[in-house]
Amino acid sequence: MTPQWVYDVLEQSWPAAGTQRVGPWLIRAGKGGGQRVSAATAEDTVGTADIPQAEAAMQALGQDPLFMLRDRDAVLDAVLEAQGYRKHDPVVVYAAPTAMLASPAPSPMTAFPSWPPLAIAAQIWADAGIGPGRIAVMERVTGPKTAILGRVKDRASGVAFVACYGETAMLHALEVVPNLRRQGSANNIMRMAAIWAQDHGANRLCLAVTAANTNARALYASLGMEVVGTYHYRKK
Amino acid sequence: MRPDRNATPRQARPAPLRAGVLVVCGVLAANAAAALTFEFPGPATPSATLSITGASYPLPTARWEKTGLPTKAIEGRVERTAWHIDAPKLTSLDLMAPLRAQIISAGFQPVFECETEGCGGFDFRFATEVMPEPEMHVDLGDFRFLSAERQGPNGVEAIGLLVSRSASKGFVQVTRAVEEQSAPLFAATNKVGSELAPTAGETVTLAMSNRPPLLPSAQAGVAHLVTGGSVVLEGLVFDTGSTELTEGRYAALAELAEWLADNPDKTVALVGHTDASGGLEANIAISKRRAASVRARLIGAYGIPAAQLEAQGVGYLSPIDSNLTEEGRQKNRRVEAILTSTQ
């Protein structure tokens, strides 16, 4: 069962462009910020009869109906399945104490935080398909936040975004330049993210990854991170 | 599926779960401590066991706080087993209640017991020793912990019981630590020899604490490979975030290579060690790769025949210093050479 802080930090560290309550639903306006910020969630008891209301609200925003299912949404999950909604992109959330990830510290100049992101960081994201919609999400975050730029052999090798909410920091949009992979860059970025998060009062660092991404999951597990939560989507 | 919020354990739920499976747990080999027999609330399969002598178990004694997890060190033999209980819809209470009753009836006194957030939630999970997935699984929304101790023939015996569940299975981890004030196991197996033996009566300290004097130091050099059986290869540097040995000349490798060249009939195992950050499996993999990188260097740069060298890794299982300090962790991250020839 996923602790509530996992869902809270997801919401706060990667916020939707806008939210509205429609009956029992929380409808999110994503504006190209990704699936989770475009998905509807049930904030109250819902049944089959409530589905059209959510569908209409999302269509009005120009978004295809997409639902995010958390642990507590087992009933909705079954209802959507019965209506022909397919399970999509199961996600797992990993976490570890920042103190654990922060040591050993990466070598100097292999990773460093900066906000706003340097042009080269934005370029790495753009090349990886993390475009203006997602950069806008990062700009919307109100709490402590930063980009972490990784370097390998005097070249910018990767980047990630980290934001804190309370005692939890969440890392998003980790990208390593394809021809600079497998050289420790992701590891350095993760460790620097933990150091930065620790300096900003967070005692744990988490991140969400598609369950199918075994390479990334192996990296997180090798750092001692553990799965602390799950969610998935349904769409037609 | 909602965890029961009652802090006080009560009787386990009746009927279908009480499959009554008898399993012998914690056979502390060749030791006075008697085996404990647990009856699990469902068909139980041991998934992993770890047994270390000359170890220290930080027995949790209170809930996690900002300053850390309050613990009491039990030094001696530590054994840890994880069990999978093949029964769906078990709550952590269903698992804890019957096991707790059995531990109490075996003469143990509870030291500390807690449930999920009452233990410290996420922070407790990471501050206490847990076997890696898939052997052990801790649902951060539903787990319980009990520490208990009793007076055994040789000293205190402690148990740390951690229970949790997934949708389909229950998970139980039993850590048992038995204080040993008897034979100087570690000193004996490492052939420390007379030069390190303390005056009579103090052997206990040496036997219990797995500390540097027992292991070859830099001064001893490669000679210790013969006299003591192993040597720490000092001064090795690995690329950050990698298991590759950084380029450069290492005095310890040059010395070992010279000795291997002079003794072509001798074989050596290079054994990687890590600090205790992170999961065991990952650390074993890392330590093995580091040892392999050292082996490759000895073969490639010093021309040592591959047949003379093997590379192994034991993760964090054989520390030479405390994992609580950065200095200690740094010492624990090392590669040792062990003489494997028997004549």
Coordinates of C-alpha atoms in Angstrom, one line a residue:
Chain A
M1 CA 0.0 0.0 0.0
T2 CA 1.4 3.3 -1.0
P3 CA 1.9 5.9 1.7
Q4 CA 0.0 9.2 1.1
W5 CA 3.2 11.2 1.0
V6 CA 4.1 9.6 -2.2
Y7 CA 1.0 10.9 -4.0
D8 CA 1.3 14.3 -2.3
V9 CA 4.9 14.8 -3.4
L10 CA 3.9 13.7 -7.0
E11 CA 1.2 16.3 -7.0
Q12 CA 3.4 19.1 -5.6
S13 CA 6.7 18.4 -7.3
W14 CA 5.2 18.1 -10.8
P15 CA 2.0 20.2 -10.7
A16 CA -0.7 20.4 -13.3
A17 CA -1.3 23.6 -15.2
G18 CA -4.7 23.8 -13.6
T19 CA -7.1 21.7 -11.6
Q20 CA -10.9 21.7 -11.2
R21 CA -13.3 19.8 -9.1
V22 CA -16.1 18.3 -11.2
G23 CA -18.5 16.4 -9.0
P24 CA -16.4 13.6 -7.4
W25 CA -13.5 14.2 -9.8
L26 CA -10.3 16.1 -9.8
I27 CA -9.7 17.1 -13.4
R28 CA -6.2 18.2 -14.4
A29 CA -5.2 20.4 -17.3
G30 CA -1.9 19.0 -18.4
K31 CA -0.9 21.4 -21.2
G32 CA 1.7 19.0 -22.5
G33 CA 3.2 18.4 -19.0
G34 CA 2.8 14.6 -19.1
Q35 CA 0.3 11.9 -18.3
R36 CA 0.0 12.3 -14.6
V37 CA -0.8 16.0 -14.8
S38 CA -3.4 15.3 -17.5
A39 CA -5.2 12.5 -15.7
A40 CA -8.4 12.6 -13.6
T41 CA -8.5 11.1 -10.2
A42 CA -11.5 10.3 -8.0
E43 CA -11.5 12.4 -4.8
D44 CA -14.8 10.9 -3.6
T45 CA -16.8 7.7 -4.1
V46 CA -17.4 7.1 -7.8
G47 CA -19.4 4.6 -9.8
T48 CA -20.2 3.7 -13.4
A49 CA -22.6 6.6 -13.6
D50 CA -19.9 9.2 -12.8
I51 CA -17.6 8.2 -15.7
P52 CA -19.3 10.3 -18.4
Q53 CA -18.9 13.5 -16.3
A54 CA -15.1 13.0 -16.1
E55 CA -14.9 12.1 -19.8
A56 CA -16.8 15.2 -20.8
A57 CA -14.6 17.5 -18.5
M58 CA -11.4 16.1 -20.1
Q59 CA -12.7 16.4 -23.6
A60 CA -13.7 20.0 -22.9
L61 CA -10.0 20.6 -22.2
G62 CA -9.1 18.9 -25.4
Q63 CA -7.6 15.9 -23.6
D64 CA -8.3 12.3 -24.2
P65 CA -9.9 10.7 -21.2
L66 CA -7.2 9.4 -18.9
F67 CA -7.6 8.1 -15.4
M68 CA -4.9 7.7 -12.7
L69 CA -5.5 4.8 -10.4
R70 CA -3.9 4.7 -6.9
D71 CA -4.1 2.0 -4.3
R72 CA -7.4 3.3 -2.9
D73 CA -9.0 3.3 -6.4
A74 CA -9.6 -0.4 -6.7
V75 CA -13.4 0.0 -7.3
L76 CA -12.9 2.7 -10.0
D77 CA -10.2 0.5 -11.6
A78 CA -12.7 -2.3 -12.0
V79 CA -15.4 0.0 -13.2
L80 CA -13.1 1.5 -15.9
E81 CA -12.0 -2.0 -16.9
A82 CA -15.6 -3.0 -17.4
Q83 CA -16.1 0.1 -19.6
G84 CA -13.3 -1.0 -21.9
Y85 CA -10.5 1.2 -20.5
R86 CA -7.2 -0.5 -20.8
K87 CA -4.5 -0.6 -18.1
H88 CA -1.7 1.6 -19.2
D89 CA 1.8 2.3 -18.0
P90 CA 2.1 0.8 -14.5
V91 CA 4.4 3.1 -12.5
V92 CA 6.5 2.3 -9.5
V93 CA 7.9 4.8 -7.1
Y94 CA 11.3 4.3 -5.6
A95 CA 12.6 6.1 -2.5
A96 CA 15.6 6.1 -0.1
P97 CA 16.8 8.3 2.7
T98 CA 18.7 11.3 1.3
A99 CA 21.5 10.6 3.9
M100 CA 22.0 7.2 2.4
L101 CA 22.1 8.4 -1.2
A102 CA 24.3 11.4 -0.4
S103 CA 27.2 9.3 0.5
P104 CA 29.6 8.6 -1.2
A105 CA 29.4 12.1 -2.7
P106 CA 30.1 12.3 -6.4
S107 CA 33.5 13.6 -7.4
P108 CA 33.7 17.3 -7.8
M109 CA 32.3 18.7 -11.0
T110 CA 30.6 15.4 -12.1
A111 CA 27.2 16.8 -11.1
F112 CA 26.0 20.2 -9.8
P113 CA 22.7 21.9 -9.2
S114 CA 21.5 25.1 -10.9
W115 CA 18.2 26.9 -11.2
P116 CA 17.1 28.1 -13.7
P117 CA 18.6 25.3 -15.8
L118 CA 21.6 26.1 -17.9
A119 CA 20.9 26.3 -21.7
I120 CA 22.8 23.0 -22.1
A121 CA 20.5 21.3 -19.6
A122 CA 17.4 22.5 -21.4
Q123 CA 19.0 21.3 -24.7
I124 CA 19.6 17.8 -23.3
W125 CA 15.9 17.7 -22.2
A126 CA 14.7 19.0 -25.5
D127 CA 16.7 16.3 -27.4
A128 CA 15.1 13.7 -25.2
G129 CA 11.6 15.0 -25.9
I130 CA 11.2 16.9 -22.7
G131 CA 9.8 20.0 -24.4
P132 CA 8.2 23.3 -23.3
G133 CA 5.2 21.7 -21.8
R134 CA 7.3 19.9 -19.2
I135 CA 9.7 22.8 -18.7
A136 CA 6.6 24.8 -17.8
V137 CA 5.7 22.2 -15.2
M138 CA 9.1 22.7 -13.6
E139 CA 8.6 26.5 -13.7
R140 CA 5.2 26.1 -11.9
V141 CA 6.7 24.4 -8.9
T142 CA 6.6 26.8 -6.0
G143 CA 8.8 25.0 -3.4
P144 CA 12.6 24.5 -3.4
K145 CA 13.6 23.1 -6.8
T146 CA 16.7 22.7 -9.0
A147 CA 18.1 21.1 -12.1
I148 CA 21.1 18.8 -11.6
L149 CA 23.5 18.8 -14.5
G150 CA 25.8 15.8 -14.9
R151 CA 29.2 16.0 -16.5
V152 CA 31.4 13.3 -18.0
K153 CA 34.8 14.1 -19.6
D154 CA 34.2 17.8 -19.5
R155 CA 30.9 17.4 -21.4
A156 CA 27.4 17.9 -20.1
S157 CA 26.2 14.3 -19.9
G158 CA 22.8 14.4 -18.3
V159 CA 20.2 16.3 -16.4
A160 CA 17.4 15.9 -13.9
F161 CA 14.8 18.0 -12.1
V162 CA 14.4 17.8 -8.3
A163 CA 11.8 19.5 -6.1
C164 CA 11.0 19.3 -2.4
Y165 CA 7.7 19.1 -0.7
G166 CA 8.0 19.0 3.1
E167 CA 10.5 16.4 4.0
T168 CA 10.4 14.6 0.7
A169 CA 12.2 15.5 -2.5
M170 CA 11.2 14.0 -5.9
L171 CA 13.4 13.6 -8.9
H172 CA 11.8 13.9 -12.4
A173 CA 12.9 14.0 -16.0
L174 CA 16.3 12.2 -15.5
E175 CA 17.9 12.0 -18.9
V176 CA 21.5 11.0 -19.8
V177 CA 22.8 11.7 -23.3
P178 CA 22.7 8.4 -25.2
N179 CA 26.4 8.2 -26.1
L180 CA 27.5 9.2 -22.6
R181 CA 25.5 6.5 -20.8
R182 CA 27.0 3.8 -18.7
Q183 CA 29.7 6.1 -17.4
G184 CA 28.2 6.8 -14.0
S185 CA 26.5 10.0 -14.9
A186 CA 23.0 9.0 -13.7
N187 CA 24.6 7.7 -10.4
N188 CA 26.3 11.1 -9.9
I189 CA 23.2 13.0 -10.7
M190 CA 21.2 10.9 -8.2
R191 CA 23.8 11.4 -5.5
M192 CA 24.0 15.1 -6.1
A193 CA 20.2 15.3 -6.1
A194 CA 20.2 13.7 -2.6
I195 CA 22.9 16.1 -1.3
W196 CA 20.9 19.1 -2.7
A197 CA 17.6 17.7 -1.2
Q198 CA 19.3 17.1 2.2
D199 CA 20.5 20.8 2.1
H200 CA 16.9 21.8 1.5
G201 CA 15.5 19.9 4.5
A202 CA 14.4 16.7 2.7
N203 CA 15.2 13.4 4.4
R204 CA 14.0 11.2 1.6
L205 CA 14.3 11.3 -2.2
C206 CA 11.9 9.5 -4.4
L207 CA 11.2 9.2 -8.1
A208 CA 8.6 7.5 -10.3
V209 CA 9.6 5.1 -13.2
T210 CA 7.5 3.1 -15.6
A211 CA 7.5 -0.5 -14.3
A212 CA 8.7 -1.7 -17.7
N213 CA 11.9 0.3 -17.6
T214 CA 14.2 -2.4 -16.2
N215 CA 17.4 -0.6 -16.9
A216 CA 16.4 2.4 -14.9
R217 CA 15.0 0.2 -12.1
A218 CA 18.3 -1.7 -11.9
L219 CA 20.1 1.6 -11.4
Y220 CA 17.7 2.7 -8.6
A221 CA 17.9 -0.6 -6.9
S222 CA 21.7 -0.6 -7.1
L223 CA 21.6 2.7 -5.2
G224 CA 19.7 1.0 -2.4
M225 CA 16.4 2.6 -3.3
E226 CA 13.2 0.6 -2.6
V227 CA 9.8 0.5 -4.2
V228 CA 7.5 2.4 -1.9
G229 CA 4.4 2.9 -4.1
T230 CA 2.7 2.2 -7.3
Y231 CA 0.0 3.6 -9.6
H232 CA -1.2 3.1 -13.1
Y233 CA -3.4 4.7 -15.7
R234 CA -6.4 3.6 -17.7
K235 CA -7.3 4.9 -21.2
K236 CA -9.3 3.8 -24.2
Chain B
M1 CA -7.0 -4.6 3.1
R2 CA -6.9 -1.6 5.5
P3 CA -4.4 -2.2 8.2
D4 CA -5.6 -2.5 11.7
R5 CA -4.6 0.6 13.6
N6 CA -4.7 -1.1 17.0
A7 CA -1.3 -0.7 18.5
T8 CA -1.8 -3.6 20.9
P9 CA -1.5 -7.0 19.2
R10 CA -4.5 -9.2 19.8
Q11 CA -5.4 -12.7 18.9
A12 CA -4.9 -13.7 15.3
R13 CA -8.0 -14.0 13.2
P14 CA -9.4 -17.5 13.2
A15 CA -9.9 -20.4 10.8
P16 CA -8.6 -20.5 7.3
L17 CA -5.3 -18.9 7.9
R18 CA -4.3 -21.2 10.7
A19 CA -2.8 -23.8 8.5
G20 CA -0.5 -24.7 11.3
V21 CA 2.8 -25.2 9.5
L22 CA 5.7 -26.2 11.7
V23 CA 9.0 -24.9 10.7
V24 CA 12.3 -25.0 12.4
C25 CA 13.9 -21.6 12.4
G26 CA 17.2 -20.3 13.5
V27 CA 19.4 -23.3 13.8
L28 CA 22.4 -21.6 15.2
A29 CA 25.0 -24.1 14.1
A30 CA 27.3 -25.7 16.6
N31 CA 26.0 -23.4 19.3
A32 CA 24.5 -23.7 22.7
A33 CA 21.5 -21.6 21.7
A34 CA 18.6 -23.9 21.0
A35 CA 16.7 -23.7 17.8
L36 CA 13.4 -21.9 17.8
T37 CA 10.4 -23.5 16.3
F38 CA 7.7 -21.2 14.8
E39 CA 4.2 -22.0 13.8
F40 CA 3.3 -19.7 10.9
P41 CA -0.2 -18.7 10.1
G42 CA 0.0 -20.3 6.7
P43 CA 2.3 -22.4 4.5
A44 CA 5.8 -20.9 5.0
T45 CA 8.8 -21.1 2.8
P46 CA 12.2 -19.7 3.9
S47 CA 13.5 -17.5 1.1
A48 CA 16.9 -16.6 2.4
T49 CA 19.1 -17.1 5.4
L50 CA 22.2 -15.2 6.4
S51 CA 24.4 -16.2 9.3
I52 CA 27.4 -14.3 10.5
T53 CA 29.6 -14.8 13.5
G54 CA 31.5 -12.0 15.1
A55 CA 28.8 -9.7 14.0
S56 CA 26.8 -7.0 15.7
Y57 CA 23.0 -6.6 15.5
P58 CA 21.6 -3.2 16.3
L59 CA 18.4 -4.3 18.0
P60 CA 15.8 -1.5 17.7
T61 CA 14.7 -0.4 21.1
A62 CA 12.3 2.5 20.3
R63 CA 10.7 4.2 17.4
W64 CA 12.7 6.1 14.8
E65 CA 13.4 9.7 15.6
K66 CA 15.1 12.5 13.8
T67 CA 18.4 11.6 15.5
G68 CA 18.2 8.0 14.2
L69 CA 16.8 4.7 15.3
P70 CA 17.5 3.9 19.0
T71 CA 19.2 0.5 19.1
K72 CA 21.2 -1.7 21.4
A73 CA 24.1 -3.7 20.0
I74 CA 24.0 -7.4 20.4
E75 CA 27.4 -8.8 19.5
G76 CA 28.1 -12.4 18.7
R77 CA 26.3 -14.6 16.2
V78 CA 23.6 -13.1 14.0
E79 CA 21.3 -15.1 11.9
R80 CA 18.6 -13.7 9.7
T81 CA 15.9 -15.6 7.8
A82 CA 13.1 -14.3 5.6
W83 CA 10.0 -16.3 5.1
H84 CA 7.2 -16.1 2.5
I85 CA 3.8 -17.0 3.9
D86 CA 1.7 -18.3 1.0
A87 CA -1.7 -17.0 2.1
P88 CA -3.4 -14.0 0.5
K89 CA -5.1 -11.2 2.4
L90 CA -3.0 -11.6 5.5
T91 CA -2.6 -8.4 7.4
S92 CA 0.6 -7.7 9.3
L93 CA -1.4 -8.3 12.5
D94 CA -2.5 -11.7 11.3
L95 CA 1.2 -12.5 11.0
M96 CA 2.5 -10.7 14.1
A97 CA 0.0 -11.9 16.7
P98 CA 0.7 -15.7 16.5
L99 CA 4.5 -15.3 16.1
R100 CA 4.6 -12.8 19.0
A101 CA 2.7 -15.2 21.2
Q102 CA 5.3 -17.9 20.4
I103 CA 8.2 -15.7 21.1
I104 CA 6.8 -14.7 24.5
S105 CA 6.1 -18.3 25.4
A106 CA 9.7 -19.1 24.5
G107 CA 10.7 -16.9 27.4
F108 CA 11.5 -13.6 25.5
Q109 CA 10.5 -10.3 27.0
P110 CA 9.3 -7.6 24.5
V111 CA 11.7 -4.7 24.2
F112 CA 9.9 -2.6 21.6
E113 CA 6.9 -3.2 19.4
C114 CA 5.3 -1.0 16.8
E115 CA 3.1 -0.7 13.8
T116 CA 3.9 1.2 10.5
E117 CA 3.9 4.9 11.3
G118 CA 4.3 4.1 15.0
C119 CA 7.7 2.5 14.1
G120 CA 8.7 5.6 12.1
G121 CA 7.2 4.4 8.8
F122 CA 9.6 5.0 5.9
D123 CA 12.5 6.1 8.1
F124 CA 12.3 3.0 10.3
R125 CA 12.2 0.8 7.2
F126 CA 15.5 2.2 6.0
A127 CA 17.1 2.5 9.4
T128 CA 16.7 -1.1 10.3
E129 CA 18.3 -4.1 8.6
V130 CA 16.0 -5.7 6.0
M131 CA 16.9 -8.4 3.5
P132 CA 16.6 -7.2 -0.1
E133 CA 13.6 -7.8 -2.4
P134 CA 12.4 -10.3 -3.4
E135 CA 13.5 -12.2 -0.2
M136 CA 11.8 -9.7 2.0
H137 CA 9.1 -7.2 1.2
V138 CA 8.0 -4.3 3.4
D139 CA 4.8 -2.6 2.5
L140 CA 5.2 0.9 3.9
G141 CA 1.5 1.1 4.6
D142 CA 1.3 -2.1 6.7
F143 CA 4.2 -3.5 8.6
R144 CA 4.9 -4.4 12.2
F145 CA 8.0 -4.9 14.2
L146 CA 8.8 -6.6 17.5
S147 CA 12.1 -6.8 19.3
A148 CA 12.5 -9.1 22.3
E149 CA 15.2 -10.6 24.4
R150 CA 15.9 -13.3 26.9
Q151 CA 18.8 -14.4 29.0
G152 CA 20.5 -17.4 27.3
P153 CA 23.3 -19.6 28.6
N154 CA 26.0 -17.4 27.1
G155 CA 24.4 -14.0 27.4
V156 CA 21.6 -12.1 25.9
E157 CA 19.6 -13.6 23.0
A158 CA 17.6 -11.1 21.0
I159 CA 15.0 -11.4 18.3
G160 CA 13.9 -8.8 15.8
L161 CA 10.7 -9.8 14.1
L162 CA 9.6 -7.8 11.1
V163 CA 6.3 -8.7 9.3
S164 CA 4.6 -7.2 6.3
R165 CA 2.7 -8.4 3.3
S166 CA 2.0 -8.0 -0.4
A167 CA -1.4 -8.6 -2.1
S168 CA -0.7 -12.3 -2.4
K169 CA 1.8 -13.2 0.4
G170 CA 2.9 -12.5 3.9
F171 CA 6.6 -11.7 4.6
V172 CA 8.3 -12.5 7.9
Q173 CA 11.9 -11.6 8.7
V174 CA 13.4 -13.1 11.8
T175 CA 16.7 -11.8 13.0
R176 CA 18.2 -13.6 15.9
A177 CA 21.4 -12.5 17.7
V178 CA 23.1 -14.5 20.4
E179 CA 25.8 -13.0 22.5
E180 CA 28.8 -15.2 22.5
Q181 CA 31.4 -15.0 25.2
S182 CA 32.9 -18.4 24.4
A183 CA 35.5 -19.4 21.8
P184 CA 37.5 -16.7 19.9
L185 CA 36.0 -17.8 16.6
F186 CA 37.2 -15.0 14.5
A187 CA 40.7 -14.9 15.9
A188 CA 41.1 -18.6 15.4
T189 CA 39.9 -18.8 11.9
N190 CA 42.1 -15.9 10.8
K191 CA 45.3 -17.3 12.4
V192 CA 46.1 -14.0 13.9
G193 CA 49.0 -15.6 15.8
S194 CA 50.7 -14.8 18.9
E195 CA 51.9 -11.3 18.0
L196 CA 48.3 -10.0 18.1
A197 CA 47.0 -12.2 20.9
P198 CA 46.1 -10.0 23.9
T199 CA 46.8 -11.0 27.4
A200 CA 44.7 -13.8 28.7
G201 CA 41.2 -12.9 29.6
E202 CA 40.8 -10.3 26.9
T203 CA 40.3 -12.7 24.1
V204 CA 36.6 -12.0 24.2
T205 CA 37.1 -8.5 22.8
L206 CA 39.1 -9.7 19.9
A207 CA 36.7 -12.5 19.2
M208 CA 33.6 -10.3 19.2
S209 CA 34.7 -7.2 17.4
N210 CA 35.7 -7.8 13.9
R211 CA 38.3 -5.1 13.9
P212 CA 41.4 -4.1 12.0
P213 CA 44.0 -5.8 14.3
L214 CA 42.6 -9.1 13.1
L215 CA 43.2 -8.2 9.5
P216 CA 46.5 -7.5 7.8
S217 CA 47.5 -3.9 7.7
A218 CA 49.5 -2.0 5.1
Q219 CA 52.7 -2.5 7.1
A220 CA 52.3 -6.2 6.9
G221 CA 52.1 -6.0 3.1
V222 CA 52.0 -9.0 0.9
A223 CA 53.9 -11.1 3.5
H224 CA 50.6 -11.3 5.3
L225 CA 49.2 -13.2 2.5
V226 CA 51.3 -16.1 3.6
T227 CA 51.4 -15.5 7.4
G228 CA 47.8 -14.4 7.8
G229 CA 46.0 -15.8 4.8
S230 CA 44.9 -12.5 3.3
V231 CA 45.9 -8.9 2.7
V232 CA 43.9 -5.7 2.1
L233 CA 45.1 -4.1 -1.2
E234 CA 45.6 -0.6 0.0
G235 CA 45.1 2.6 -2.0
L236 CA 43.0 1.3 -4.9
V237 CA 40.9 3.9 -6.5
F238 CA 37.7 3.2 -8.5
D239 CA 36.1 5.6 -11.0
T240 CA 33.2 7.3 -9.3
G241 CA 29.9 5.6 -9.9
S242 CA 31.8 2.8 -11.6
T243 CA 33.4 -0.5 -10.7
E244 CA 36.4 0.1 -12.9
L245 CA 39.8 0.5 -11.3
T246 CA 41.1 3.9 -12.1
E247 CA 44.2 4.0 -14.3
G248 CA 47.4 4.4 -12.5
R249 CA 50.2 2.6 -10.7
Y250 CA 49.2 0.9 -7.4
A251 CA 52.0 -0.1 -5.1
A252 CA 49.8 -2.8 -3.6
L253 CA 49.1 -4.4 -7.0
A254 CA 52.8 -4.2 -8.0
E255 CA 53.8 -6.0 -4.8
L256 CA 51.1 -8.6 -5.2
A257 CA 52.0 -9.1 -8.9
E258 CA 55.7 -9.6 -8.0
W259 CA 54.8 -12.2 -5.3
L260 CA 52.5 -14.0 -7.7
A261 CA 55.2 -14.1 -10.4
D262 CA 57.7 -15.4 -7.8
N263 CA 55.2 -18.1 -6.7
P264 CA 53.6 -19.4 -9.9
D265 CA 52.2 -22.5 -8.0
K266 CA 50.1 -20.3 -5.7
T267 CA 46.6 -19.1 -6.3
V268 CA 44.8 -16.0 -4.9
A269 CA 41.2 -15.0 -4.7
L270 CA 40.5 -11.3 -5.0
V271 CA 37.6 -10.5 -2.8
G272 CA 35.6 -7.2 -3.1
H273 CA 33.9 -5.6 -0.1
T274 CA 31.5 -2.7 0.1
D275 CA 30.1 -0.6 2.8
A276 CA 26.6 -1.3 4.0
S277 CA 24.8 1.4 2.0
G278 CA 22.2 -0.2 -0.2
G279 CA 20.9 -3.7 -0.7
L280 CA 22.9 -6.8 -0.3
E281 CA 22.5 -8.2 -3.8
A282 CA 23.5 -5.0 -5.5
N283 CA 26.5 -4.7 -3.1
I284 CA 27.7 -8.2 -3.8
A285 CA 27.4 -7.5 -7.6
I286 CA 29.4 -4.3 -7.2
S287 CA 32.1 -5.9 -5.0
K288 CA 32.5 -8.8 -7.4
R289 CA 32.9 -6.4 -10.4
R290 CA 35.5 -4.4 -8.5
A291 CA 37.4 -7.5 -7.7
A292 CA 37.1 -8.5 -11.4
S293 CA 38.5 -5.2 -12.4
V294 CA 41.5 -5.7 -10.1
R295 CA 42.0 -9.2 -11.5
A296 CA 41.8 -7.8 -15.1
R297 CA 44.5 -5.2 -14.2
L298 CA 46.8 -7.8 -12.7
I299 CA 46.4 -10.0 -15.8
G300 CA 46.6 -7.2 -18.4
A301 CA 49.1 -4.8 -16.9
Y302 CA 51.3 -7.2 -14.9
G303 CA 51.0 -10.3 -17.0
I304 CA 49.9 -12.6 -14.2
P305 CA 48.4 -15.9 -15.6
A306 CA 44.6 -15.8 -15.3
A307 CA 44.6 -19.2 -13.7
Q308 CA 46.4 -17.8 -10.6
L309 CA 43.6 -15.4 -9.9
E310 CA 39.9 -15.5 -9.2
A311 CA 37.5 -12.6 -8.4
Q312 CA 34.8 -12.8 -5.8
G313 CA 32.6 -10.3 -3.9
V314 CA 30.8 -10.5 -0.6
G315 CA 29.2 -7.1 -0.5
Y316 CA 29.0 -5.7 3.0
L317 CA 29.0 -9.0 4.8
S318 CA 32.5 -8.7 6.2
P319 CA 33.2 -5.2 7.5
I320 CA 36.5 -4.3 9.2
D321 CA 35.1 -1.1 10.6
S322 CA 31.8 0.5 11.6
N323 CA 29.4 1.4 8.8
L324 CA 28.1 4.2 11.0
T325 CA 30.8 6.6 10.1
E326 CA 32.1 7.7 6.7
E327 CA 35.7 6.8 7.8
G328 CA 34.5 3.3 8.7
R329 CA 32.5 2.9 5.5
Q330 CA 35.6 4.0 3.5
K331 CA 37.7 1.3 5.2
N332 CA 35.0 -1.2 4.5
R333 CA 35.1 -0.5 0.7
R334 CA 38.1 -2.5 -0.2
V335 CA 39.5 -5.4 -2.2
E336 CA 41.4 -8.1 -0.3
A337 CA 43.7 -10.8 -1.7
I338 CA 43.2 -14.2 -0.1
L339 CA 45.6 -17.1 -0.5
T340 CA 43.6 -20.0 -1.7
S341 CA 46.4 -22.5 -2.2
T342 CA 46.4 -25.2 0.5
Q343 CA 50.0 -26.3 0.1

